Each structure stands twice: as C-alpha cells, then as structure tokens.
mmCIF file of N, CA and C in Angstrom:
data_model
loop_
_atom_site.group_PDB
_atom_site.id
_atom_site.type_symbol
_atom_site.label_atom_id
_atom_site.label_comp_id
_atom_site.label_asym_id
_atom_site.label_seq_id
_atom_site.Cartn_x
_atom_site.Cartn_y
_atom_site.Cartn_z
ATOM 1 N N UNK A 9 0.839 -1.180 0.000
ATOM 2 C CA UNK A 9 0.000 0.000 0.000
ATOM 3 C C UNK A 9 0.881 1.241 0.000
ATOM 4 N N UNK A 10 0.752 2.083 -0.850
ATOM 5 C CA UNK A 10 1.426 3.274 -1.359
ATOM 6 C C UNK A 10 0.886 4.377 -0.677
ATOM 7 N N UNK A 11 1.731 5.110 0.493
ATOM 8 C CA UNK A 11 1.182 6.549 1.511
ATOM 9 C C UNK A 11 1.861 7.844 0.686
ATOM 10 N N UNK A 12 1.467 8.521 0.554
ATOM 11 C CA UNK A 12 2.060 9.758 0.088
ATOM 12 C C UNK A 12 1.329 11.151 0.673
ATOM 13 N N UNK A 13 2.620 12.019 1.064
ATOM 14 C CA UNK A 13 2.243 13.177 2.414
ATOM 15 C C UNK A 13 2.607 13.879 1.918
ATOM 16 N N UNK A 14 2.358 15.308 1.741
ATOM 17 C CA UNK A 14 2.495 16.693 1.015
ATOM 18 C C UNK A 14 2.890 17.209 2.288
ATOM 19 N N UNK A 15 4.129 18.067 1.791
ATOM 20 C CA UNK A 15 4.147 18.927 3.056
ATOM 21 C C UNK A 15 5.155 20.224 1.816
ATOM 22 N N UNK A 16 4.815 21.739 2.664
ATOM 23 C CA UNK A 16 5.535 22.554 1.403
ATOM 24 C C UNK A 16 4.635 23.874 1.382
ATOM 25 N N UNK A 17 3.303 23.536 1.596
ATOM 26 C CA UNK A 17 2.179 24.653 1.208
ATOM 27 C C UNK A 17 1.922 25.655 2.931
ATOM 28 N N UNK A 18 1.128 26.611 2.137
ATOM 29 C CA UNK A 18 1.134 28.208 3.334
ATOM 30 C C UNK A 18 0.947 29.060 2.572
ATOM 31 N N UNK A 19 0.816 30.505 3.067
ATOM 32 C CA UNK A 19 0.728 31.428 2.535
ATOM 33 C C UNK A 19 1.661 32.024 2.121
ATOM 34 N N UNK A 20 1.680 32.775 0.890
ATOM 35 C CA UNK A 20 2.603 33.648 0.131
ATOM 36 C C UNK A 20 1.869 34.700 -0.895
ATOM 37 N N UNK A 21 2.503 36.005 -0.949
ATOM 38 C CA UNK A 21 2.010 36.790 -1.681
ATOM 39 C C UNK A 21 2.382 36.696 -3.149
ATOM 40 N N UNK A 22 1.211 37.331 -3.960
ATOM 41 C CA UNK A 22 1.777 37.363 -5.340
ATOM 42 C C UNK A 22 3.038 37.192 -5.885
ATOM 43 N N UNK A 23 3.361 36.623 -6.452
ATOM 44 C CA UNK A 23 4.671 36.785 -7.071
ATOM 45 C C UNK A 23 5.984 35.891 -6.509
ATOM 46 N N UNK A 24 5.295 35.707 -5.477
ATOM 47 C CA UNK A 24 6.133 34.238 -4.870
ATOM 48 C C UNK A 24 6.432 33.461 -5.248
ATOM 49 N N UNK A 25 7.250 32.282 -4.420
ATOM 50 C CA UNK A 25 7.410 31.409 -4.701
ATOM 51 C C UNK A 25 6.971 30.140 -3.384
ATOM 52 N N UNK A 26 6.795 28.840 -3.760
ATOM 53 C CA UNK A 26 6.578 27.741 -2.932
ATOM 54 C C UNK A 26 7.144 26.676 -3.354
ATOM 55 N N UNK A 27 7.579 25.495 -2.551
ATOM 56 C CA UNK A 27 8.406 24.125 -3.306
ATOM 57 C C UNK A 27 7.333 23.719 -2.157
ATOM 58 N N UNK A 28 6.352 22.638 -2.940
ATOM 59 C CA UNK A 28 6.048 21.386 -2.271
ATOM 60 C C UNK A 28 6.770 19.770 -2.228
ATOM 61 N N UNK A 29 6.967 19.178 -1.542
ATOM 62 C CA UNK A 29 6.764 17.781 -1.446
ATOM 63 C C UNK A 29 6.336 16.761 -0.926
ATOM 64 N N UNK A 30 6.640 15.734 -1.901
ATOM 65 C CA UNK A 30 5.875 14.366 -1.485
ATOM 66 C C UNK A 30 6.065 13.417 -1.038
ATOM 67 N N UNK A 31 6.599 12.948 0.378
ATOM 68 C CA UNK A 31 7.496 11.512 0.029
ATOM 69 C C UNK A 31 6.026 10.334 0.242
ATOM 70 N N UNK A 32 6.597 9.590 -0.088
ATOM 71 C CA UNK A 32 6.122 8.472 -0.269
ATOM 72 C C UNK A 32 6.665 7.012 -0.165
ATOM 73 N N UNK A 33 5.884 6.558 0.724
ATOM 74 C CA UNK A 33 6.092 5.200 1.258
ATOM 75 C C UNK A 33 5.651 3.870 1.078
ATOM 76 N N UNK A 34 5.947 2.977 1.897
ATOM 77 C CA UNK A 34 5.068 1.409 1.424
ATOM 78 C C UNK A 34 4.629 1.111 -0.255
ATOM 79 N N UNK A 35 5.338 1.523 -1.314
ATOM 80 C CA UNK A 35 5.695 1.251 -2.545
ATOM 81 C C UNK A 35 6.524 1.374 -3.515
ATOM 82 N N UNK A 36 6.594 0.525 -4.432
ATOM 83 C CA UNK A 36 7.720 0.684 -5.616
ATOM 84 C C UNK A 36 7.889 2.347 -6.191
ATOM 85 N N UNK A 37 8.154 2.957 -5.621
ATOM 86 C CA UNK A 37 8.189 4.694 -6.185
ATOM 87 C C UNK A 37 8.541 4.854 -7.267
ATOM 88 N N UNK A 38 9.518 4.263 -7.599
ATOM 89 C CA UNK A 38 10.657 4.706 -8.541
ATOM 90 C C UNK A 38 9.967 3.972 -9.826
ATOM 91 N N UNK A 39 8.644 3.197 -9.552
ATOM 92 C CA UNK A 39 8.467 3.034 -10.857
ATOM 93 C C UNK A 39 7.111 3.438 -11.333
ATOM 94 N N UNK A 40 6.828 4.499 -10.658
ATOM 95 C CA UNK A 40 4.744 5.183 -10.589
ATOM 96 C C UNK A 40 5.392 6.436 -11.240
ATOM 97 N N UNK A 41 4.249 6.945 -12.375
ATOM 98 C CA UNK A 41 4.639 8.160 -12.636
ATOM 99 C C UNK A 41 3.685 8.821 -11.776
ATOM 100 N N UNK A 42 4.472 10.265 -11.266
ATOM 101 C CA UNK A 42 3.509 11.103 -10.278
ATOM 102 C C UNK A 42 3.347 12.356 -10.572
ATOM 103 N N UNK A 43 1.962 13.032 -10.172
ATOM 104 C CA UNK A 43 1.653 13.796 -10.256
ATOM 105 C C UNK A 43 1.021 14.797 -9.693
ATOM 106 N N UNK A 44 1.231 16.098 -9.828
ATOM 107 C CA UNK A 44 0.358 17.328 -8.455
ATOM 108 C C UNK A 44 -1.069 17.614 -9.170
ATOM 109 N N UNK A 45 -1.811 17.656 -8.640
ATOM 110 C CA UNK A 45 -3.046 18.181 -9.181
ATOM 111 C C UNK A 45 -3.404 19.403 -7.816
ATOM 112 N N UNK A 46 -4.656 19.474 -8.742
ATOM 113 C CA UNK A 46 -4.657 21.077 -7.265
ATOM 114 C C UNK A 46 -6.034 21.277 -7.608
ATOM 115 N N UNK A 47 -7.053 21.384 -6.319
ATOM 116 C CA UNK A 47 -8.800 21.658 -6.661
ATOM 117 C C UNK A 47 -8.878 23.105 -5.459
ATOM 118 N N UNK A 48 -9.558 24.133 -6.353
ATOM 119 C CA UNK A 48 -10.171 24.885 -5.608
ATOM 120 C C UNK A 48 -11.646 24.706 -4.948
ATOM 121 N N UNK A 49 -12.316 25.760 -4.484
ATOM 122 C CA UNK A 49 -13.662 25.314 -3.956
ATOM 123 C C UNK A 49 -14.405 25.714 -5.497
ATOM 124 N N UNK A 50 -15.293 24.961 -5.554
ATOM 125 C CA UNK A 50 -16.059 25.010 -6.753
ATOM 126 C C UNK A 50 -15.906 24.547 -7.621
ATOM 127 N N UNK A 51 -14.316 24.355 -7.888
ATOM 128 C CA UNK A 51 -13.886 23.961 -9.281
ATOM 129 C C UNK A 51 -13.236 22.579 -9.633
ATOM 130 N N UNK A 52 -13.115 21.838 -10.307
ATOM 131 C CA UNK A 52 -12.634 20.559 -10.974
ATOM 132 C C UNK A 52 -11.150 20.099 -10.540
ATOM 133 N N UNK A 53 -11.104 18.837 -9.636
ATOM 134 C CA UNK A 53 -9.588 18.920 -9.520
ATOM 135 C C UNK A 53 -8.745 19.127 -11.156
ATOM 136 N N UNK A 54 -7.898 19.612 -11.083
ATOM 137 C CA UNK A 54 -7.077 19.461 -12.218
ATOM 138 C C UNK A 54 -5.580 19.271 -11.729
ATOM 139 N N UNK A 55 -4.921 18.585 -13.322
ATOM 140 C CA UNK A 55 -3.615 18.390 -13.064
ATOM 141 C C UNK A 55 -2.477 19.512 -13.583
ATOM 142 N N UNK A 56 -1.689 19.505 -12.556
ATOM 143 C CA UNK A 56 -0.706 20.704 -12.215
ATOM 144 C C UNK A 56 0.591 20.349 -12.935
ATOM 145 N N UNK A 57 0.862 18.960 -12.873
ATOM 146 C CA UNK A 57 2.340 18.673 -13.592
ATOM 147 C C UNK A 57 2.014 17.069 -13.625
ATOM 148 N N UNK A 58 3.166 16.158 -14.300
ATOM 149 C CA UNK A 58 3.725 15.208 -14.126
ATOM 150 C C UNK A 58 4.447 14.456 -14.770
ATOM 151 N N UNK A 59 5.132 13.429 -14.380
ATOM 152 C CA UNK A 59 6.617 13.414 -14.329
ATOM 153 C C UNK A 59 6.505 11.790 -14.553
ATOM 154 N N UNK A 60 7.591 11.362 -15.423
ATOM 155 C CA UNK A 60 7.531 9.911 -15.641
ATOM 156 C C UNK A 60 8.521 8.879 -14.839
ATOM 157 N N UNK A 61 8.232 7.855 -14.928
ATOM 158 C CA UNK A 61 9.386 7.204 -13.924
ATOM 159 C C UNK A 61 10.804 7.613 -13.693
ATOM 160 N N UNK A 62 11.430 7.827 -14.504
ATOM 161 C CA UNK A 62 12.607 8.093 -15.128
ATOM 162 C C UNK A 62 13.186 9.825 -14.277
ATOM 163 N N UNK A 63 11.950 10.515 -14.525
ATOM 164 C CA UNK A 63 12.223 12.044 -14.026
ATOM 165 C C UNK A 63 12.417 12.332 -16.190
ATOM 166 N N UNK A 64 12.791 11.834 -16.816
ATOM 167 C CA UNK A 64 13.422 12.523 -18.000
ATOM 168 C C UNK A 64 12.436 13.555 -18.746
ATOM 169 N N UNK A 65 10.855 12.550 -18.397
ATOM 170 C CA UNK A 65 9.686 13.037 -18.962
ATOM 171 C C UNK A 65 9.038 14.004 -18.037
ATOM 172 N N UNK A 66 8.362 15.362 -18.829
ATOM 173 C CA UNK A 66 7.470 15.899 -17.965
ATOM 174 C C UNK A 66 6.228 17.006 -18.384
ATOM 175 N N UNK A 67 5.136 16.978 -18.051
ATOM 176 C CA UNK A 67 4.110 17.649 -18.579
ATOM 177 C C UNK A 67 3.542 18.474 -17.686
ATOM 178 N N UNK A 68 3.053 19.885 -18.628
ATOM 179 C CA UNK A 68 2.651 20.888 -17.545
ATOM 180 C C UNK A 68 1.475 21.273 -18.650
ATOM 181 N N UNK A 69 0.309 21.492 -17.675
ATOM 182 C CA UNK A 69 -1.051 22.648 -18.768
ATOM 183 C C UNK A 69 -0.574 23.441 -18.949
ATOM 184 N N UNK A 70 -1.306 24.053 -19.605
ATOM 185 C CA UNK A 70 -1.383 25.509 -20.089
ATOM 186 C C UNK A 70 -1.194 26.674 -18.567
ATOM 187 N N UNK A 71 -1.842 25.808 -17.425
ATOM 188 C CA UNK A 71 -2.195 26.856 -16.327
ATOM 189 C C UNK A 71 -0.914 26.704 -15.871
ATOM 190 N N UNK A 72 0.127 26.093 -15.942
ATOM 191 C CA UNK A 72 1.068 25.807 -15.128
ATOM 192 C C UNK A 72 2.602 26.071 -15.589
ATOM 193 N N UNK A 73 2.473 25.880 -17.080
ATOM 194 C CA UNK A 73 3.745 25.778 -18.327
ATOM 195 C C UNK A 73 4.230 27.085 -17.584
ATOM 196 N N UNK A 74 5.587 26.948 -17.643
ATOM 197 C CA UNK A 74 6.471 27.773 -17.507
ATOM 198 C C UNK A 74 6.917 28.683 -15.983
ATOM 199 N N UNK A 75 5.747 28.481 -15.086
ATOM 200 C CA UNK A 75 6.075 28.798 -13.900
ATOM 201 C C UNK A 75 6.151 27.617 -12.809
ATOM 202 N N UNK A 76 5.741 26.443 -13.383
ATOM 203 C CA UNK A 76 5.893 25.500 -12.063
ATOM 204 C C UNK A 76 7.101 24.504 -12.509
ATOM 205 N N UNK A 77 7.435 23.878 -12.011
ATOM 206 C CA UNK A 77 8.439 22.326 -12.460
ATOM 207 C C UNK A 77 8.401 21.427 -11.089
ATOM 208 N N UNK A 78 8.299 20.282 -11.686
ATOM 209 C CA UNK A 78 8.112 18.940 -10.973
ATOM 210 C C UNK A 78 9.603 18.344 -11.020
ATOM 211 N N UNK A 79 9.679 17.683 -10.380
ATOM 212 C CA UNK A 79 10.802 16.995 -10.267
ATOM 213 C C UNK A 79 10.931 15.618 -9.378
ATOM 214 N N UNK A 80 11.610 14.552 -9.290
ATOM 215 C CA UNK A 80 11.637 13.856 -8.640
ATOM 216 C C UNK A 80 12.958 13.233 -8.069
ATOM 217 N N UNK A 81 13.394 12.810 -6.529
ATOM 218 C CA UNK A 81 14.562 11.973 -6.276
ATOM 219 C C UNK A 81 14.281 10.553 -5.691
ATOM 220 N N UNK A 82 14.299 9.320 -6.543
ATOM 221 C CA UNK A 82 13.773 8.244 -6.310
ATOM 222 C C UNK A 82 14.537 7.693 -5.085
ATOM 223 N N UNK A 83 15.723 8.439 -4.622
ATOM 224 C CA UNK A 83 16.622 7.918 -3.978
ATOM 225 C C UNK A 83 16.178 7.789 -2.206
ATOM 226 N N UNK A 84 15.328 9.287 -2.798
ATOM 227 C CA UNK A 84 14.841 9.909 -1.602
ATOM 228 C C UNK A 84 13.134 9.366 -1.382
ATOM 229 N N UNK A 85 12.653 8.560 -2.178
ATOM 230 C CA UNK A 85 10.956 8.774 -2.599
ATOM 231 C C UNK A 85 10.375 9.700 -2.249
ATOM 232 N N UNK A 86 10.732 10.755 -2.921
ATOM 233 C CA UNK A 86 10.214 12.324 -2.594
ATOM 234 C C UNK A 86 9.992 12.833 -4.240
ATOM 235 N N UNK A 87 9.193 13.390 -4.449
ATOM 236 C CA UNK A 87 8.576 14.414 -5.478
ATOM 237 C C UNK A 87 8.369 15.939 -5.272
ATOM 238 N N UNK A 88 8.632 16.719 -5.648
ATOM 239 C CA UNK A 88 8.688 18.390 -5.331
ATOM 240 C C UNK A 88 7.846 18.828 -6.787
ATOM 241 N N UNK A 89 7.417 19.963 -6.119
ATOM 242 C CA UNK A 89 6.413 20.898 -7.159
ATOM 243 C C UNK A 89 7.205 21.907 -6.496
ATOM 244 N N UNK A 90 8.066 22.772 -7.442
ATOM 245 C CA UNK A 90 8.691 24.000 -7.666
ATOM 246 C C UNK A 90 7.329 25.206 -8.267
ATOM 247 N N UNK A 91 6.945 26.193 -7.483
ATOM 248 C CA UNK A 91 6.359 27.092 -7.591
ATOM 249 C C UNK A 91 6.571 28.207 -7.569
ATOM 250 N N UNK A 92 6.741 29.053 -8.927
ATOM 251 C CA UNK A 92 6.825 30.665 -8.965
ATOM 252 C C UNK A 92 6.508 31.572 -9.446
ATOM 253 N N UNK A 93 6.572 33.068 -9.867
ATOM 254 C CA UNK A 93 5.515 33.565 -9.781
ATOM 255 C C UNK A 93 3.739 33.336 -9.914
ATOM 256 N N UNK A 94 3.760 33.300 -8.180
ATOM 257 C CA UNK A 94 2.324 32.753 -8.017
ATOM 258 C C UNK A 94 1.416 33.536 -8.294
ATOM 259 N N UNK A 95 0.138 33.113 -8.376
ATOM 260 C CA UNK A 95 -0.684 34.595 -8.677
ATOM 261 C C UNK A 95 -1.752 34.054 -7.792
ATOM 262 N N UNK A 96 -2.975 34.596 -7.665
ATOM 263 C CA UNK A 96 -4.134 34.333 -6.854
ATOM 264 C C UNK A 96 -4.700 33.417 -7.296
ATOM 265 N N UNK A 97 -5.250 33.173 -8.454
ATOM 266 C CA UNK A 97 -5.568 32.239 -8.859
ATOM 267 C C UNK A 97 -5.304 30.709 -8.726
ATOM 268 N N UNK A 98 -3.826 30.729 -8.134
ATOM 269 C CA UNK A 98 -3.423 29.301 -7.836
ATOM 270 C C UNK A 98 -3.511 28.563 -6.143
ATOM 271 N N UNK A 99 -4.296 30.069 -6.042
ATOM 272 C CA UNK A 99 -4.792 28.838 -4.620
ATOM 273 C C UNK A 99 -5.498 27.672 -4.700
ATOM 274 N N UNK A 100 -5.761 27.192 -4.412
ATOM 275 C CA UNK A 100 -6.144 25.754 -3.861
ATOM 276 C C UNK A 100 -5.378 24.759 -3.111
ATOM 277 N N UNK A 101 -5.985 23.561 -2.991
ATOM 278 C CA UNK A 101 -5.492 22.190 -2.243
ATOM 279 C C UNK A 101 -5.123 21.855 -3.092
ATOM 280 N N UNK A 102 -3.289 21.606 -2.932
ATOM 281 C CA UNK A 102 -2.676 20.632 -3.339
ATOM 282 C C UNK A 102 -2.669 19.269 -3.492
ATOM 283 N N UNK A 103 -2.730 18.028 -4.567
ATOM 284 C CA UNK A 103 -2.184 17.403 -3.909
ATOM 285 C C UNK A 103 -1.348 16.692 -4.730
ATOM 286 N N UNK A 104 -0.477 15.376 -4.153
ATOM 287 C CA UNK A 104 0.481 14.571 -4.935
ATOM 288 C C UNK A 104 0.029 13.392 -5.212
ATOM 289 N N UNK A 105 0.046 12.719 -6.029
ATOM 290 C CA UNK A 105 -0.797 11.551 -6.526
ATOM 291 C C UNK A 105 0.194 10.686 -7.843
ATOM 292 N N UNK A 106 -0.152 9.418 -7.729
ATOM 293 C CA UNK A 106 1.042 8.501 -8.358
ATOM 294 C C UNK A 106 -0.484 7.391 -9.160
ATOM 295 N N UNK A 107 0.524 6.671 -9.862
ATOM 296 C CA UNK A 107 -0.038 5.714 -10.663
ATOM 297 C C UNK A 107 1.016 4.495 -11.113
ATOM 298 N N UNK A 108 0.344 3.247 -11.757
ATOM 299 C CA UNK A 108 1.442 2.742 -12.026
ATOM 300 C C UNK A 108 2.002 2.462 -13.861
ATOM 301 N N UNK A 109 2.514 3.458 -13.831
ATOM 302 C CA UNK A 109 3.065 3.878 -15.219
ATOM 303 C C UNK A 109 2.298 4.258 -16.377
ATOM 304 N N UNK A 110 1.884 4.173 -17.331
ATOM 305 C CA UNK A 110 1.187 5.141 -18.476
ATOM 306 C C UNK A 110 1.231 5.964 -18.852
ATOM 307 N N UNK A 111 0.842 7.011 -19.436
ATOM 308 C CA UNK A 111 1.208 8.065 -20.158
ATOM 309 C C UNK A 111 1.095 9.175 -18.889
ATOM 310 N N UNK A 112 2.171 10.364 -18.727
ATOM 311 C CA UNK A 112 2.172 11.350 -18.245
ATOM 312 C C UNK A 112 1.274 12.414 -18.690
ATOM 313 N N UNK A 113 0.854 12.428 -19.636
ATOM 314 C CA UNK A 113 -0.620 13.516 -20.234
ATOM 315 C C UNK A 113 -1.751 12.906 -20.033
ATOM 316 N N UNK A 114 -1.896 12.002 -19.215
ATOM 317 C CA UNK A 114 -3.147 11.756 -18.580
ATOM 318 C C UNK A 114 -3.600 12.670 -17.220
ATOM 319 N N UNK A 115 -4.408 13.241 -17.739
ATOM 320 C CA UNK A 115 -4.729 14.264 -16.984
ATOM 321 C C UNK A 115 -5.927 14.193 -16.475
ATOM 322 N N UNK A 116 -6.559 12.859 -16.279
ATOM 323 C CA UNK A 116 -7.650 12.879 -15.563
ATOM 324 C C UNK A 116 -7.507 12.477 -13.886
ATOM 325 N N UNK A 117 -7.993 12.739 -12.860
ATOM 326 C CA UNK A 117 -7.816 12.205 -11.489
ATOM 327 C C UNK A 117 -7.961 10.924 -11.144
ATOM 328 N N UNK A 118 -9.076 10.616 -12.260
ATOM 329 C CA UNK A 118 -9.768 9.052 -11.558
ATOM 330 C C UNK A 118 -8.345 8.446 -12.138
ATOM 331 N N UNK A 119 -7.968 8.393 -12.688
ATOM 332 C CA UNK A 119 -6.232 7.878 -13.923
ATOM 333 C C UNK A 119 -5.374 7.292 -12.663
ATOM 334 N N UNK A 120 -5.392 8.135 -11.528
ATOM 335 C CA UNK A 120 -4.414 8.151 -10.635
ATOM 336 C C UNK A 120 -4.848 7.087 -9.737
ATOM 337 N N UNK A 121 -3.912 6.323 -8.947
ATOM 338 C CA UNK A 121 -4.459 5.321 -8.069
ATOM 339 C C UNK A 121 -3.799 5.789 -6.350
ATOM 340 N N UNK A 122 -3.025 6.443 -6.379
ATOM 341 C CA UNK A 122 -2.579 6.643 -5.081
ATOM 342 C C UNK A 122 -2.704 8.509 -4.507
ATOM 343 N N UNK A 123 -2.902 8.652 -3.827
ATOM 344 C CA UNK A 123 -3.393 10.393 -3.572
ATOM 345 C C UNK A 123 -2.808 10.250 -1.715
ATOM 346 N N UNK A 124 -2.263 11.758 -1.728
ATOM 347 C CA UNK A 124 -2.284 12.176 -0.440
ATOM 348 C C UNK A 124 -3.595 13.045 0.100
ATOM 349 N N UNK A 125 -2.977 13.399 1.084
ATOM 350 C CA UNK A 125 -4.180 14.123 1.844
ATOM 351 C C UNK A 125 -4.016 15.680 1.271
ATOM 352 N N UNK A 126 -3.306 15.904 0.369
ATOM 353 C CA UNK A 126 -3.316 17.481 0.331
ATOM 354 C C UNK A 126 -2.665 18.582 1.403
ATOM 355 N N UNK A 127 -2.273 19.669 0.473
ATOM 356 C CA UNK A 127 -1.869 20.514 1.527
ATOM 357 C C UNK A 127 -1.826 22.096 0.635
ATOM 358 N N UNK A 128 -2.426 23.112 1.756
ATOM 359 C CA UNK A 128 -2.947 24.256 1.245
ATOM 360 C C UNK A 128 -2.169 25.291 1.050
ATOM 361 N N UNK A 129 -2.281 25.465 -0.680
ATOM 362 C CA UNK A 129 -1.523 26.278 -0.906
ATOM 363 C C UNK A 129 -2.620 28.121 -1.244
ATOM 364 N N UNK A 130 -2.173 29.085 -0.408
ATOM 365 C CA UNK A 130 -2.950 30.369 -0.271
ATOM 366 C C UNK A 130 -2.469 31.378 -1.023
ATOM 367 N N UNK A 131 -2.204 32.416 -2.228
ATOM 368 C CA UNK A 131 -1.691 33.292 -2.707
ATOM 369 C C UNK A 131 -2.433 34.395 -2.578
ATOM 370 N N UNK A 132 -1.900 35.332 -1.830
ATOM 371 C CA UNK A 132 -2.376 36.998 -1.960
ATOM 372 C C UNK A 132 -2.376 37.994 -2.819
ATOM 373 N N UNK A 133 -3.128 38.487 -2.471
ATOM 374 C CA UNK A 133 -3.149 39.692 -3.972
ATOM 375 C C UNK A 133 -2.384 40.455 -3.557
#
C-alpha cells in the first residue's frame, strides 16, 4: 500500500514562490509516474504537472507551463512541485498523486491510483 504526504504549502504573496513535497512510502516509487493536481472550492480537480518514472519526462497545462516544475529523487521517494511567480488564482489544495506507469498527459484524477491528503496552498493579492 502506497502513503504519500504533502508537506511545502502556506501562505505567500503574489509573485512568490513555494516548493512542495511528497514523500512516499510502502511502494515501488521509482516506478509510478507522479503527479500534483490542485482543486479549488467550486472547481474541478485538475492536473498541475507530471513526471515519468525516469524524471526525464514531464508535462505541464497551459495553467502551469512555464512557472511550475516537478521533479523527482527516487533515492529519496520524494517528489517536489517547484512554484513561482504565483498569482491568486493558484490557490487551492494541493495534492500529490502517483499511478502505475502510463502516459504522463493523462490528466484525468480518476487515472491516478494513489493520492495524499493534500496541503494548502494560499496566494495573496
């Protein structure tokens, strides 16, 4: 059974920056591709990044391209979401979530088989 704990998120003003991570336990890590997704209130979880076994591969939306990066150290079973200039809009609940291998542009939630509990990320205007 695969645990995975977010820790990383808090408040920060515009233009900030945040590094979340994920470690993760009681499974093969090094061979799940993982991924951050992030749900506000009201709105659709969606996916934030993700990253293929390897680390070589990696996919970001449109909402995310160019200000976030994922990364992973299998050594460590830890995953990081690099976050910067934040804007308001990217508040929500974090979270980190794994699968066992398939395409990294799968961007649906149900896709994913392992999820943490989340952790709240707040941006100020």
């Amino acid at each position: 059974q695969v645990q995975l704990v977010e820790s990383g998120g808090g408040l920060v003003q515009a233009g900030g920056s945040l590094r979340l991570s994920c470690a993760a336990s009681g499974g093969t890590f090094n061979n799940y591709v993982m991924g951050w997704f992030r749900q506000a209130p009201g709105k659709e979880r969606e996916l934030v990044a993700a990253i293929s076994w390897t680390g070589y591969s990696r996919y970001y939306p449109d909402s995310s391209k160019g200000r976030f990066t994922i990364s992973r150290d299998n050594t460590k079973n830890t995953v990081y979401l690099q976050m910067n200039s934040l804007k308001p809009e990217d508040t929500a609940v974090y979270y980190c979530a794994g699968k066992s291998g398939g395409s990294i542009y799968a961007n649906k939630s149900r896709l994913y088989d392992y999820w943490g509990q989340g952790t709240q990320v707040t941006v100020s205007s």
